[in-house]
CSV table of C-alpha atoms and ligand atoms in Angstrom, one decimal:
chain,number,residue,atom,x,y,z
A,631,MET,CA,-56.1,-57.0,27.2
A,632,ASN,CA,-54.0,-60.2,27.3
A,633,ARG,CA,-50.4,-58.9,27.1
A,634,THR,CA,-47.1,-60.4,27.9
A,635,LYS,CA,-45.1,-58.7,30.6
A,636,ILE,CA,-41.4,-59.0,31.3
A,637,ALA,CA,-41.6,-59.8,35.0
A,638,GLY,CA,-37.9,-60.5,35.7
A,639,ILE,CA,-34.6,-60.3,33.9
A,640,GLY,CA,-31.0,-61.4,34.7
A,641,TYR,CA,-27.7,-61.9,33.1
A,642,HIS,CA,-24.5,-63.8,33.8
A,643,VAL,CA,-21.0,-63.5,32.2
A,644,PRO,CA,-17.9,-65.5,32.9
A,645,GLU,CA,-15.4,-64.0,35.4
A,646,ARG,CA,-12.5,-64.1,33.0
A,647,ILE,CA,-11.9,-60.8,31.4
A,648,VAL,CA,-10.0,-60.9,28.1
A,649,LEU,CA,-8.5,-57.5,27.1
A,650,ASN,CA,-7.7,-56.7,23.5
A,651,LYS,CA,-4.0,-56.7,24.5
A,652,GLU,CA,-4.2,-60.4,25.4
A,653,LEU,CA,-5.4,-61.2,21.8
A,654,GLU,CA,-2.2,-59.6,20.5
A,655,ASN,CA,-0.4,-62.6,21.9
A,656,TYR,CA,-2.4,-65.0,19.8
A,657,MET,CA,-2.8,-63.3,16.4
A,658,ASP,CA,-1.7,-60.4,14.3
A,659,THR,CA,-4.0,-57.8,15.7
A,660,SER,CA,-3.8,-54.7,17.9
A,661,ASP,CA,-5.8,-53.1,20.7
A,662,GLU,CA,-6.0,-50.0,18.5
A,663,TRP,CA,-7.5,-51.9,15.5
A,664,ILE,CA,-10.1,-53.7,17.6
A,665,ARG,CA,-11.2,-50.5,19.4
A,666,THR,CA,-11.4,-48.3,16.3
A,667,ARG,CA,-13.0,-51.0,14.1
A,668,SER,CA,-15.5,-52.5,16.6
A,669,GLY,CA,-15.6,-50.4,19.8
A,670,ILE,CA,-14.6,-53.5,21.8
A,671,GLU,CA,-12.2,-53.0,24.8
A,672,GLU,CA,-12.7,-56.2,26.6
A,673,ARG,CA,-14.9,-59.3,26.6
A,674,ARG,CA,-15.6,-62.3,28.8
A,675,TRP,CA,-14.5,-65.8,27.9
A,676,VAL,CA,-15.3,-69.0,29.9
A,677,GLU,CA,-12.7,-71.0,31.7
A,678,PRO,CA,-12.0,-74.5,30.2
A,679,GLY,CA,-14.8,-77.0,30.8
A,680,MET,CA,-17.6,-74.4,31.1
A,681,GLY,CA,-20.5,-74.5,28.6
A,682,THR,CA,-23.4,-72.4,27.5
A,683,SER,CA,-25.8,-74.1,29.9
A,684,ASP,CA,-23.6,-73.0,32.9
A,685,LEU,CA,-24.1,-69.3,32.0
A,686,ALA,CA,-27.8,-69.8,30.9
A,687,ILE,CA,-28.7,-71.5,34.3
A,688,GLU,CA,-27.2,-68.6,36.3
A,689,ALA,CA,-28.9,-66.0,34.2
A,690,SER,CA,-32.2,-67.9,34.5
A,691,LYS,CA,-31.9,-68.1,38.3
A,692,LYS,CA,-31.5,-64.3,38.5
A,693,ALA,CA,-34.5,-63.6,36.2
A,694,ILE,CA,-36.6,-66.1,38.2
A,695,LYS,CA,-35.6,-64.3,41.5
A,696,MET,CA,-36.5,-60.9,40.1
A,697,ALA,CA,-39.8,-62.2,38.9
A,698,ASP,CA,-40.3,-63.6,42.4
A,699,ILE,CA,-41.9,-66.9,41.0
A,700,ASP,CA,-41.5,-70.5,41.9
A,701,PRO,CA,-39.6,-72.3,39.1
A,702,GLN,CA,-42.4,-74.8,39.1
A,703,ALA,CA,-44.7,-72.1,37.8
A,704,ILE,CA,-42.8,-72.0,34.5
A,705,ASP,CA,-44.8,-73.5,31.6
A,706,LEU,CA,-42.2,-73.4,28.8
A,707,ILE,CA,-38.5,-72.9,28.4
A,708,ILE,CA,-37.1,-71.3,25.2
A,709,VAL,CA,-33.4,-70.8,24.7
A,710,GLY,CA,-31.9,-68.8,21.8
A,711,THR,CA,-28.5,-70.1,21.1
A,712,LEU,CA,-26.1,-71.1,18.4
A,713,THR,CA,-23.7,-72.8,20.8
A,714,SER,CA,-25.5,-75.6,22.8
A,715,ASP,CA,-23.2,-77.6,25.0
A,716,TYR,CA,-23.9,-80.7,22.9
A,717,PHE,CA,-24.9,-81.3,19.2
A,718,PHE,CA,-28.2,-82.4,20.8
A,719,PRO,CA,-30.3,-82.0,22.9
A,720,GLY,CA,-30.5,-78.3,23.6
A,721,VAL,CA,-29.5,-76.1,26.5
A,722,SER,CA,-33.2,-75.8,27.4
A,723,ALA,CA,-33.2,-79.4,28.6
A,724,GLN,CA,-30.3,-78.7,30.9
A,725,ILE,CA,-32.0,-75.6,32.4
A,726,GLN,CA,-35.1,-77.7,33.0
A,727,ASP,CA,-33.1,-80.3,34.9
A,728,ALA,CA,-30.8,-77.9,36.8
A,729,LEU,CA,-33.6,-75.6,38.0
A,730,ASP,CA,-36.0,-78.4,38.8
A,731,ILE,CA,-38.7,-76.9,36.6
A,732,GLY,CA,-41.6,-79.3,35.9
A,733,THR,CA,-41.6,-81.6,32.8
A,734,VAL,CA,-42.7,-78.7,30.6
A,735,GLY,CA,-41.8,-78.1,27.0
A,736,ALA,CA,-38.3,-76.9,26.4
A,737,PHE,CA,-36.5,-76.2,23.1
A,738,ASP,CA,-33.6,-74.2,21.6
A,739,VAL,CA,-34.0,-71.6,18.8
A,740,LYS,CA,-31.0,-71.4,16.4
A,741,ALA,CA,-31.6,-67.9,15.0
A,742,ALA,CA,-28.1,-66.5,15.6
A,743,CYS,CA,-27.9,-63.0,16.8
A,744,SER,CA,-31.7,-62.6,16.4
A,745,ALA,CA,-32.4,-65.7,18.6
A,746,PHE,CA,-33.4,-63.8,21.7
A,747,ILE,CA,-36.0,-61.8,19.9
A,748,TYR,CA,-37.3,-64.8,18.0
A,749,SER,CA,-37.6,-66.7,21.4
A,750,LEU,CA,-39.3,-63.7,23.0
A,751,SER,CA,-41.8,-63.6,20.1
A,752,ILE,CA,-42.6,-67.3,20.5
A,753,GLY,CA,-43.1,-66.9,24.2
A,754,ASP,CA,-45.3,-63.9,23.6
A,755,GLN,CA,-47.6,-65.9,21.3
A,756,PHE,CA,-48.1,-68.6,23.9
A,757,ILE,CA,-49.0,-66.1,26.6
A,758,LYS,CA,-51.2,-63.9,24.3
A,759,THR,CA,-53.2,-66.9,23.2
A,760,GLY,CA,-53.7,-67.9,26.9
A,761,GLU,CA,-52.0,-71.2,26.4
A,762,TYR,CA,-49.4,-70.5,29.0
A,763,LYS,CA,-49.0,-68.1,31.9
A,764,THR,CA,-45.2,-68.1,32.5
A,765,VAL,CA,-42.4,-68.6,30.0
A,766,LEU,CA,-38.7,-68.5,30.6
A,767,VAL,CA,-36.8,-67.0,27.6
A,768,VAL,CA,-33.0,-67.2,27.5
A,769,GLY,CA,-30.2,-66.0,25.1
A,770,ALA,CA,-26.9,-67.7,25.9
A,771,GLU,CA,-23.7,-68.4,24.1
A,772,VAL,CA,-20.2,-69.7,24.5
A,773,GLN,CA,-18.4,-68.5,21.4
A,774,SER,CA,-14.8,-68.4,22.7
A,775,THR,CA,-14.3,-72.2,22.3
A,776,ALA,CA,-15.3,-72.0,18.6
A,777,LEU,CA,-12.8,-69.3,17.6
A,778,ASP,CA,-9.8,-69.6,15.4
A,779,LEU,CA,-7.1,-67.7,17.4
A,780,SER,CA,-4.6,-67.8,14.5
A,781,ASP,CA,-4.1,-64.9,12.0
A,782,SER,CA,-6.6,-66.4,9.6
A,783,GLY,CA,-9.4,-66.2,12.3
A,784,ARG,CA,-8.7,-62.7,13.4
A,785,MET,CA,-11.8,-61.2,11.7
A,786,THR,CA,-14.1,-63.0,14.0
A,787,ALA,CA,-12.0,-64.0,17.0
A,788,VAL,CA,-11.6,-60.4,18.2
A,789,LEU,CA,-15.3,-59.8,18.2
A,790,PHE,CA,-17.1,-62.8,19.7
A,791,ALA,CA,-17.6,-63.5,23.3
A,792,ASP,CA,-19.5,-65.5,26.0
A,793,GLY,CA,-22.5,-64.6,28.2
A,794,ALA,CA,-26.2,-65.2,28.9
A,795,GLY,CA,-29.3,-63.2,29.6
A,796,ALA,CA,-32.8,-64.4,30.6
A,797,ALA,CA,-36.3,-63.0,31.0
A,798,VAL,CA,-39.4,-64.4,32.7
A,799,LEU,CA,-42.5,-63.6,30.7
A,800,THR,CA,-45.9,-63.6,32.5
A,801,LYS,CA,-49.5,-62.6,31.6
A,802,ASN,CA,-50.5,-59.0,32.2
A,803,ASP,CA,-54.0,-57.6,32.0
A,804,GLY,CA,-52.7,-54.1,32.0
A,805,ASP,CA,-51.2,-51.9,29.3
A,806,SER,CA,-47.5,-52.7,29.7
A,807,GLY,CA,-45.6,-55.5,28.1
A,808,ILE,CA,-44.7,-56.7,24.6
A,809,LEU,CA,-46.5,-54.6,22.0
A,810,SER,CA,-45.3,-56.3,18.8
A,811,THR,CA,-42.5,-58.5,17.4
A,812,HIS,CA,-41.1,-58.6,13.9
A,813,LEU,CA,-39.1,-61.5,12.5
A,814,HIS,CA,-37.1,-61.8,9.2
A,815,CYS,CA,-34.7,-64.0,7.4
A,816,GLN,CA,-32.9,-64.0,4.0
A,817,GLY,CA,-31.2,-67.3,3.5
A,818,LYS,CA,-29.4,-66.3,0.3
A,819,TYR,CA,-26.7,-64.7,2.6
A,820,LEU,CA,-26.2,-67.9,4.7
A,821,LYS,CA,-22.6,-68.3,3.8
A,822,GLU,CA,-21.6,-64.7,4.6
A,823,LEU,CA,-21.7,-65.6,8.3
A,824,TRP,CA,-21.7,-69.3,9.1
A,825,CYS,CA,-20.0,-72.3,10.6
A,826,GLU,CA,-20.0,-75.3,8.4
A,827,GLY,CA,-19.1,-78.1,10.8
A,828,PRO,CA,-20.1,-80.4,12.4
A,829,SER,CA,-22.4,-81.0,9.4
A,830,SER,CA,-25.2,-83.5,8.7
A,831,ARG,CA,-24.1,-83.3,5.1
A,832,GLU,CA,-20.9,-85.1,5.9
A,833,ASN,CA,-20.2,-88.5,7.2
A,834,PRO,CA,-18.6,-88.4,9.7
A,835,ARG,CA,-20.0,-85.1,10.6
A,836,LEU,CA,-16.7,-83.8,11.9
A,837,SER,CA,-13.6,-85.2,10.2
A,838,THR,CA,-9.9,-84.5,10.6
A,839,ASP,CA,-10.0,-83.0,7.0
A,840,MET,CA,-12.7,-80.6,8.1
A,841,ILE,CA,-10.6,-79.6,11.1
A,842,LYS,CA,-7.5,-79.2,9.0
A,843,GLU,CA,-9.3,-77.0,6.6
A,844,GLY,CA,-10.7,-74.9,9.5
A,845,ARG,CA,-14.3,-75.6,8.4
A,846,HIS,CA,-15.4,-76.0,12.0
A,847,PHE,CA,-14.6,-72.3,12.7
A,848,PRO,CA,-17.1,-69.5,12.2
A,849,SER,CA,-16.4,-67.5,9.1
A,850,MET,CA,-17.7,-64.1,8.2
A,851,ASN,CA,-17.6,-61.7,5.3
A,852,GLY,CA,-17.4,-58.7,7.6
A,853,ARG,CA,-18.1,-56.0,4.9
A,854,GLU,CA,-21.1,-57.8,3.5
A,855,VAL,CA,-22.5,-58.4,7.0
A,856,PHE,CA,-21.9,-54.7,7.9
A,857,LYS,CA,-23.6,-53.5,4.7
A,858,ASN,CA,-26.7,-55.5,5.4
A,859,ALA,CA,-26.8,-54.8,9.1
A,860,VAL,CA,-26.9,-51.0,8.6
A,861,ARG,CA,-29.8,-51.4,6.1
A,862,ARG,CA,-31.8,-53.9,8.1
A,863,PHE,CA,-31.5,-52.4,11.6
A,864,PRO,CA,-33.2,-49.1,10.6
A,865,GLU,CA,-35.8,-51.0,8.6
A,866,VAL,CA,-36.8,-53.3,11.5
A,867,ILE,CA,-36.7,-50.5,14.1
A,868,LYS,CA,-39.0,-48.5,11.9
A,869,GLU,CA,-41.3,-51.5,11.4
A,870,ALA,CA,-41.7,-51.7,15.2
A,871,MET,CA,-42.4,-48.0,15.5
A,872,ASP,CA,-44.9,-47.9,12.5
A,873,THR,CA,-46.8,-50.9,13.7
A,874,ASN,CA,-47.5,-49.2,17.0
A,875,GLY,CA,-47.9,-45.6,15.6
A,876,PHE,CA,-44.8,-44.4,17.4
A,877,THR,CA,-42.3,-41.7,16.2
A,878,ILE,CA,-38.8,-41.6,17.5
A,879,ASP,CA,-39.9,-39.1,20.2
A,880,ASP,CA,-42.1,-41.8,21.7
A,881,ILE,CA,-39.2,-44.2,22.1
A,882,SER,CA,-37.2,-44.0,25.4
A,883,LEU,CA,-34.5,-46.5,24.5
A,884,ILE,CA,-33.4,-48.7,21.6
A,885,ILE,CA,-31.4,-51.7,22.5
A,886,PRO,CA,-29.7,-53.1,19.5
A,887,HIS,CA,-27.7,-56.4,19.2
A,888,GLN,CA,-24.1,-55.4,20.1
A,889,ALA,CA,-22.3,-56.3,16.9
A,890,ASN,CA,-20.1,-53.4,16.3
A,891,GLU,CA,-20.0,-49.8,17.7
A,892,ARG,CA,-19.7,-48.5,14.2
A,893,ILE,CA,-22.9,-50.3,13.1
A,894,THR,CA,-24.7,-48.7,16.0
A,895,LYS,CA,-23.3,-45.3,15.2
A,896,THR,CA,-24.3,-45.6,11.5
A,897,VAL,CA,-27.8,-46.7,12.4
A,898,ARG,CA,-28.1,-43.7,14.8
A,899,LYS,CA,-27.0,-41.2,12.2
A,900,LYS,CA,-29.2,-42.8,9.4
A,901,MET,CA,-32.2,-42.5,11.7
A,902,GLY,CA,-31.4,-39.2,13.4
A,903,ILE,CA,-31.5,-40.8,16.8
A,904,GLU,CA,-29.8,-39.0,19.8
A,905,LYS,CA,-26.8,-40.9,21.3
A,906,SER,CA,-28.5,-41.5,24.7
A,907,LYS,CA,-31.4,-43.4,23.0
A,908,LEU,CA,-29.3,-46.1,21.4
A,909,PHE,CA,-27.8,-48.4,24.1
A,910,SER,CA,-24.3,-49.6,23.7
A,911,ASN,CA,-22.2,-51.8,26.0
A,912,ILE,CA,-20.1,-53.6,23.4
A,913,HIS,CA,-16.9,-52.1,24.9
A,914,LYS,CA,-17.4,-54.3,28.0
A,915,PHE,CA,-18.8,-57.5,26.6
A,916,GLY,CA,-17.9,-57.8,22.9
A,917,ASN,CA,-20.4,-59.5,20.6
A,918,THR,CA,-22.1,-62.3,22.5
A,919,THR,CA,-24.4,-63.1,19.6
A,920,GLY,CA,-27.8,-64.5,20.9
A,921,ALA,CA,-27.0,-63.3,24.4
A,922,SER,CA,-26.2,-59.7,23.6
A,923,ILE,CA,-29.7,-58.2,23.7
A,924,PRO,CA,-30.8,-59.7,27.1
A,925,ILE,CA,-27.4,-58.8,28.6
A,926,ALA,CA,-27.7,-55.2,27.3
A,927,LEU,CA,-31.3,-55.0,28.5
A,928,CYS,CA,-30.2,-56.1,32.0
A,929,ASP,CA,-27.2,-53.7,31.9
A,930,ALA,CA,-29.4,-50.8,30.9
A,931,TYR,CA,-31.9,-51.7,33.7
A,932,ASP,CA,-29.0,-51.9,36.3
A,933,GLN,CA,-27.8,-48.5,35.1
A,934,GLY,CA,-31.2,-47.1,36.1
A,935,ILE,CA,-32.1,-45.8,32.6
A,936,ILE,CA,-35.3,-47.9,32.2
A,937,PHE,CA,-38.5,-46.6,33.8
A,938,ASP,CA,-42.1,-47.9,34.1
A,939,GLU,CA,-44.1,-47.1,31.0
A,940,ASP,CA,-40.9,-46.5,28.9
A,941,ILE,CA,-41.2,-47.6,25.3
A,942,ILE,CA,-38.2,-49.8,24.4
A,943,ILE,CA,-37.3,-51.3,21.1
A,944,LEU,CA,-35.1,-54.3,20.8
A,945,ALA,CA,-33.4,-54.9,17.4
A,946,ALA,CA,-31.2,-57.6,16.1
A,947,PHE,CA,-29.3,-58.6,12.9
A,948,GLY,CA,-27.0,-61.6,12.3
A,949,ALA,CA,-26.3,-64.9,10.7
A,950,GLY,CA,-28.9,-66.3,8.3
A,951,PHE,CA,-29.2,-63.5,7.6
A,952,THR,CA,-31.9,-63.0,10.3
A,953,TRP,CA,-33.1,-59.8,11.7
A,954,ALA,CA,-35.9,-58.9,14.2
A,955,SER,CA,-37.3,-56.3,16.5
A,956,ALA,CA,-39.7,-56.1,19.5
A,957,ALA,CA,-41.5,-53.1,20.8
A,958,ILE,CA,-42.1,-53.2,24.6
A,959,ARG,CA,-43.9,-50.9,27.1
A,960,TRP,CA,-41.9,-51.5,30.2
B,614,LIG,O1,-23.1,-60.5,15.2
B,614,LIG,C1,-23.3,-60.9,13.9
B,614,LIG,C2,-23.2,-59.8,13.0
B,614,LIG,N1,-21.8,-59.4,12.8
B,614,LIG,C3,-21.5,-58.2,12.5
B,614,LIG,O2,-22.4,-57.4,12.3
B,614,LIG,C4,-20.1,-57.8,12.1
B,614,LIG,C5,-20.1,-56.9,10.9
B,614,LIG,N2,-18.8,-56.6,10.4
B,614,LIG,C6,-18.0,-55.8,11.1
B,614,LIG,O3,-18.2,-55.5,12.2
B,614,LIG,C7,-16.7,-55.4,10.4
B,614,LIG,O4,-16.7,-55.7,9.0
B,614,LIG,C8,-15.4,-56.0,11.0
B,614,LIG,C9,-15.1,-55.4,12.4
B,614,LIG,C10,-15.5,-57.5,11.1
B,614,LIG,C11,-14.2,-55.6,10.2
B,614,LIG,O5,-14.1,-54.2,10.0
B,614,LIG,P1,-13.9,-53.6,8.6
B,614,LIG,O6,-13.7,-52.1,8.8
B,614,LIG,O7,-15.1,-54.0,7.7
B,614,LIG,O8,-12.5,-54.2,8.1
B,614,LIG,P2,-12.2,-54.8,6.7
B,614,LIG,O9,-12.9,-56.1,6.5
B,614,LIG,O10,-12.4,-53.7,5.7
B,614,LIG,O11,-10.6,-55.1,6.9
B,614,LIG,C12,-9.7,-54.0,7.0
B,614,LIG,C13,-8.3,-54.6,7.2
B,614,LIG,C14,-8.0,-55.7,6.3
B,614,LIG,O12,-6.7,-55.6,5.8
B,614,LIG,P3,-6.4,-55.1,4.3
B,614,LIG,O13,-7.1,-56.1,3.4
B,614,LIG,O14,-7.0,-53.7,4.3
B,614,LIG,O15,-4.9,-55.2,4.3
B,614,LIG,C15,-8.2,-56.9,7.2
B,614,LIG,O16,-7.3,-58.0,6.8
B,614,LIG,O17,-8.2,-55.0,8.5
B,614,LIG,C16,-7.7,-56.4,8.5
B,614,LIG,N3,-8.1,-57.1,9.7
B,614,LIG,C17,-7.5,-57.0,10.9
B,614,LIG,N4,-6.5,-56.3,11.3
B,614,LIG,C18,-6.1,-56.4,12.6
B,614,LIG,C19,-9.2,-57.9,9.8
B,614,LIG,N5,-9.3,-58.3,11.1
B,614,LIG,C20,-8.3,-57.8,11.7
B,614,LIG,C21,-7.9,-57.8,13.1
B,614,LIG,N6,-6.8,-57.1,13.5
B,614,LIG,N7,-8.5,-58.6,14.0
């Protein structure tokens, strides 16, 4: 059987730890509100001048090291990110250059919090068809430089954070690897979680008016996002289980996008899943959007709770709205 195996993983977060208390200096919020409403205790933010590619490159190096491959063996680079260093080209081109990977295909996927699973799914198709043998898949974000740190931005500013995670995919003739992936989008909710500028609909794409009106900041209707998230997470987790004929007893670990501890708890209760099966590390890293799933996967692996042959489900929900899942035999 031609299956895609995850041969190496790695993550990288900035050194700077931002505690909830620090955010109290910038806006009308409190450590207590942030903890109880989101579960976040601290997050990582980059130092000035650092971009998404810096984090993505470090995470990629670690994944390549664990996979024990020569970077020249990589046939394709896919980066799930909303926050490329530049408007164009993508972070994938910077990784190709920095790691001296051959002149292979490299592109970014802008599928918000679902971008890592989308990227994993694309990489999986290339390997399953036999087109490529080795694919580097990355989820990386710098959100901190996009945040409105005034009172009007407090709904998003306290949640979002920076980080990167990567995985090296290779071909496996055995039974383990990616079993299925499931991708969804519902664009009618686009404006419930979005960032309007810079925009190709405007000329110039970024104007002083746009900045004055704050249209270059991410904006979110938290309650609407929450409501849809707690519906779509169980649906897409179930889709992954049903496709492979699994019940919840077959699943060792579910790694959801780290959006809000209350979303994770609600999903757990709705699906009757025991606490230890639904991974959470949002208290340490906040919501790193496209990077949160690969960071969580690495964190779970480092904690020694992932074993060979374990069935793992990754699940995401975010802007678009997009949502997605992947079933993996480790
Ligand atoms: O990763 C992409 C997907 N994103 C998500 O899944 C996020 C989904 N949404 C959420 O996680 C939650 O909706 C939030 C954490 C964003 C907000 O929690 P909530 O329980 O839905 O709060 P709320 O919107 O009902 O607001 C409650 C109150 C409001 O005040 P009033 O209107 O009751 O006076 C807000 O203005 O909390 C206020 N508030 C804050 N207070 C202190 C909003 N943000 C803050 C803040 N600090 N940072």
